[in-house]
Amino acid sequence: KSRGARLDMEVYMKTNNYSGLLKSKFIEIFFMLLLGICFVGWPGAAVKMMLKAVGIICIIIGTIAFIAFFAAWKGGGTVIGDILTMILGIPFLILGIMIFVKPNTFLDFQGLFFGLLLMVHAVVEMVQSYLYVRLMGGKWWIHMILPIITMILAIIILADPFGAAKSLVVFMGIVLLYSAVSSLVFFIKTLASREKF
């Protein structure tokens, strides 16, 4: 871990930009939990009724990611974490808009859309975990376990072995809850690391 990298992290963690990024991450986790609970609790007829709510939540998550990125950029520069947050927000934003424009298409290909979205989320988590280990130290494979599980779950959803749409929706809800908890674990680790500076 280089001295320059640690100094950069120390400066960044003390800025308001970083605080804003943490707040946006917390909001993202909250909406992922909410969406997961809805999928698990109401997987049947409620799916169609929830489409607009899902679209709104996805648009909110995507918008928050963009706001966090541009706030950091305007406030004096961005780091790779800000860019990754924006990249993760793009598919959420696109998915939210698609739900409003073509809701029936989403119902027909919900597994495909969700699986691809989850794969993007897993890749972003892997990169964030790598950067965290590079800057803070520790065993890289421990931090990679949760993102790898997320990637495996995404592949399972894309393979669609469920046969019934209702079962797929319930599984997607469980995966969303897992992803939210995984992000929350990383969020807590990041907060703990901030206290060291």
XYZ file of C-alpha atoms in Angstrom:
197
model
C 0.000 0.000 0.000
C 1.751 3.149 -1.201
C 2.099 6.232 0.939
C 0.686 8.363 -1.880
C -2.404 6.204 -2.219
C -2.996 6.268 1.528
C -2.643 10.050 1.627
C -5.117 10.378 -1.255
C -7.575 8.129 0.587
C -7.105 10.101 3.803
C -7.876 13.391 2.057
C -10.864 11.931 0.212
C -12.386 10.312 3.298
C -12.325 13.654 5.086
C -14.156 15.542 2.340
C -17.850 16.344 2.107
C -17.864 14.586 -1.272
C -17.140 11.289 0.426
C -19.868 11.907 2.998
C -22.307 12.532 0.152
C -21.247 9.304 -1.541
C -21.878 7.353 1.662
C -25.330 8.910 2.025
C -26.237 8.015 -1.562
C -24.976 4.465 -0.990
C -27.147 4.154 2.113
C -30.222 5.318 0.169
C -29.416 2.832 -2.602
C -29.214 -0.010 -0.041
C -32.536 1.064 1.493
C -34.361 0.919 -1.844
C -32.778 -2.438 -2.722
C -34.066 -3.827 0.585
C -37.513 -2.360 -0.079
C -37.644 -3.827 -3.577
C -36.459 -7.223 -2.353
C -39.144 -7.333 0.349
C -41.815 -6.463 -2.245
C -40.666 -9.236 -4.608
C -40.621 -11.855 -1.851
C -43.855 -10.729 -0.197
C -45.989 -10.160 -3.305
C -44.620 -12.281 -6.184
C -47.915 -13.025 -7.965
C -50.468 -10.573 -9.272
C -48.795 -7.779 -7.353
C -45.835 -7.862 -9.768
C -47.745 -5.886 -12.390
C -49.017 -3.475 -9.769
C -45.487 -2.976 -8.517
C -44.019 -2.212 -11.937
C -44.422 1.532 -11.581
C -43.028 1.426 -8.059
C -40.068 -0.621 -9.293
C -39.519 1.829 -12.138
C -39.570 4.775 -9.737
C -37.122 3.073 -7.362
C -34.729 2.217 -10.214
C -34.878 5.781 -11.524
C -34.240 7.140 -8.016
C -31.209 4.862 -7.550
C -29.815 5.839 -10.961
C -30.436 9.538 -10.370
C -28.774 9.430 -6.942
C -25.706 7.793 -8.507
C -25.452 10.594 -11.087
C -25.967 13.314 -8.482
C -23.251 11.806 -6.262
C -20.835 11.687 -9.202
C -21.417 15.252 -10.381
C -21.392 16.583 -6.804
C -17.967 15.013 -6.304
C -16.777 16.307 -9.684
C -17.995 19.824 -8.946
C -16.555 19.732 -5.437
C -12.984 19.248 -6.536
C -12.491 16.017 -8.379
C -13.644 12.433 -8.527
C -12.044 9.111 -7.674
C -12.667 5.676 -9.119
C -15.362 5.006 -6.501
C -17.456 7.922 -7.780
C -17.111 6.716 -11.365
C -18.107 3.166 -10.404
C -21.154 4.489 -8.574
C -22.229 6.345 -11.716
C -21.618 3.255 -13.880
C -23.818 1.211 -11.545
C -26.501 3.902 -11.717
C -26.744 3.821 -15.532
C -28.427 0.367 -15.854
C -30.764 1.220 -12.963
C -31.818 4.410 -14.752
C -32.265 2.643 -18.100
C -34.247 -0.166 -16.476
C -36.536 2.294 -14.701
C -37.272 4.161 -17.931
C -37.884 0.901 -19.828
C -40.393 -0.226 -17.205
C -42.435 2.923 -17.806
C -42.134 2.864 -21.597
C -42.649 -0.894 -22.184
C -43.911 -2.608 -19.005
C -45.037 -5.760 -20.843
C -41.560 -6.224 -22.306
C -40.130 -6.087 -18.813
C -42.540 -8.799 -17.663
C -41.533 -11.057 -20.551
C -37.789 -10.566 -20.019
C -37.600 -9.665 -16.343
C -35.094 -12.450 -15.611
C -32.765 -11.255 -18.378
C -32.944 -7.597 -17.328
C -32.495 -8.381 -13.658
C -29.683 -10.892 -14.252
C -27.682 -8.435 -16.363
C -28.275 -5.653 -13.837
C -27.071 -7.908 -11.035
C -23.948 -8.851 -13.015
C -23.056 -5.174 -13.382
C -23.604 -4.739 -9.645
C -21.324 -7.721 -8.917
C -18.530 -6.388 -11.148
C -18.708 -2.962 -9.480
C -18.556 -4.620 -6.038
C -15.517 -6.643 -7.123
C -13.667 -3.529 -8.267
C -14.629 -1.653 -5.092
C -13.425 -4.572 -2.955
C -10.140 -4.693 -4.877
C -9.588 -0.968 -4.373
C -10.468 -1.277 -0.688
C -7.903 -4.070 -0.160
C -5.287 -2.191 -2.171
C -5.668 0.927 -0.038
C -6.475 -0.564 3.361
C -4.780 -3.966 3.208
C -6.156 -7.369 4.152
C -6.782 -10.657 2.372
C -8.313 -9.939 -1.024
C -10.233 -13.222 -1.290
C -12.218 -12.509 1.879
C -13.518 -9.270 0.382
C -14.278 -10.989 -2.939
C -16.546 -13.704 -1.499
C -19.748 -11.621 -1.425
C -19.341 -10.150 -4.966
C -18.553 -13.614 -6.368
C -21.714 -15.034 -4.770
C -23.652 -12.128 -6.310
C -22.209 -13.003 -9.733
C -23.176 -16.681 -9.315
C -26.733 -15.688 -8.382
C -26.904 -13.458 -11.474
C -25.865 -16.383 -13.680
C -28.533 -18.587 -12.064
C -31.194 -15.967 -12.828
C -30.031 -15.683 -16.451
C -30.204 -19.480 -16.796
C -33.807 -19.336 -15.446
C -34.167 -22.888 -14.074
C -37.356 -22.039 -12.200
C -40.020 -22.754 -14.805
C -42.591 -20.514 -13.109
C -42.573 -16.726 -13.246
C -43.696 -16.495 -9.626
C -40.751 -18.587 -8.416
C -38.364 -16.432 -10.437
C -39.739 -13.247 -8.873
C -39.383 -14.671 -5.355
C -35.799 -15.709 -6.101
C -35.025 -12.258 -7.507
C -36.391 -10.770 -4.304
C -34.136 -12.996 -2.205
C -31.152 -12.039 -4.364
C -32.001 -8.350 -3.984
C -32.097 -8.741 -0.216
C -28.745 -10.532 -0.315
C -27.231 -7.828 -2.547
C -28.488 -5.135 -0.189
C -26.949 -6.919 2.811
C -23.709 -7.417 0.857
C -23.586 -3.702 0.038
C -24.401 -2.892 3.662
C -21.439 -4.984 4.850
C -19.119 -3.070 2.512
C -20.747 0.199 3.625
C -20.049 -0.605 7.301
C -16.445 -1.619 6.546
C -15.922 1.658 4.723
C -17.326 3.642 7.641
C -15.036 1.757 10.021
C -12.054 2.523 7.778
C -12.962 6.195 7.763
C -12.643 6.292 11.557
C -8.982 5.295 11.213
C -8.091 8.526 9.410
